[in-house]
C-alpha positions as MATLAB code, in Angstrom:
seq = 'VKNTIAVPTNALIQDTNGVTVWLENAEGAFESRMVSVGMTNKDYTEITDGLKAGEKVVISGAYLLNSEYIFKKGSNPMEGHKM';
ca = [
      52.842   40.652  -11.947;
      51.379   38.467   -9.227;
      53.340   35.568   -7.770;
      51.123   32.591   -7.206;
      51.344   28.955   -6.222;
      49.823   26.534   -8.698;
      49.717   22.757   -8.721;
      48.710   20.275  -11.385;
      44.938   20.022  -11.278;
      45.099   16.228  -10.959;
      46.941   16.645   -7.615;
      43.750   18.015   -6.027;
      41.259   15.816   -4.249;
      37.837   17.404   -4.186;
      34.995   16.046   -2.107;
      32.112   17.326    0.016;
      34.551   18.382    2.756;
      36.553   20.670    0.459;
      39.788   20.454   -1.508;
      42.881   18.689   -0.220;
      46.364   17.891   -1.419;
      48.856   15.356   -0.153;
      52.312   16.601    0.833;
      55.607   14.954    1.627;
      56.673   16.229    5.054;
      60.202   16.718    6.433;
      60.326   13.127    7.697;
      59.510   11.741    4.250;
      55.984   10.699    5.248;
      52.804   11.930    3.590;
      50.102   14.137    5.077;
      46.921   15.648    3.738;
      46.142   19.329    3.893;
      43.056   21.381    3.072;
      43.654   24.171    0.569;
      41.681   26.992   -0.983;
      41.757   27.259   -4.753;
      41.466   30.113   -7.211;
      41.680   30.098  -10.973;
      41.966   26.782  -12.735;
      42.476   25.392  -16.203;
      42.767   21.855  -17.515;
      46.386   21.564  -16.372;
      46.923   23.753  -13.297;
      44.994   25.174  -10.358;
      45.959   28.219   -8.324;
      46.268   27.636   -4.563;
      45.159   30.756   -2.685;
      45.626   29.401    0.844;
      47.042   26.332    2.536;
      50.396   25.870    0.769;
      53.751   27.581    0.937;
      56.251   27.829   -1.895;
      58.635   24.890   -1.893;
      56.343   22.339   -0.248;
      56.341   18.992   -2.064;
      52.895   18.109   -3.374;
      52.025   14.568   -4.449;
      51.016   14.720   -8.088;
      50.840   11.095   -9.155;
      49.128    8.750   -6.732;
      47.250   11.304   -4.613;
      43.952    9.439   -5.025;
      45.638    6.172   -4.058;
      47.053    7.777   -0.899;
      43.663    9.246   -0.083;
      41.866    5.937   -0.636;
      44.354    4.090    1.564;
      43.988    6.723    4.276;
      40.185    6.473    4.206;
      40.430    2.674    4.312;
      42.589    2.840    7.444;
      41.224    5.920    9.231;
      37.607    6.321    8.129;
      35.586    8.288    5.642;
      36.486   11.826    6.783;
      40.238   12.283    6.355;
      39.937   16.005    7.113;
      38.309   15.550   10.525;
      40.102   17.752   13.002;
      41.807   19.875   10.333;
      41.353   23.623   10.550;
      41.091   25.811    7.483;
];
């Protein structure tokens, strides 16, 4: 039996830069993070790298957060992120 981290597929934001998720951090603010994905189905996607168990992933509204971020910061929200 393999323990894995999986998130609802609609929580993922996929673009030409890769796959990101939005997380709620310890201060209650939101931050984006690049992740690597594995197996997927219509409901859930396995996260193979980039998340730890227990981190709070934004499921509803991730695209809205991403759009607002791009509007304020520019078209490459992952600039400067390492993966």
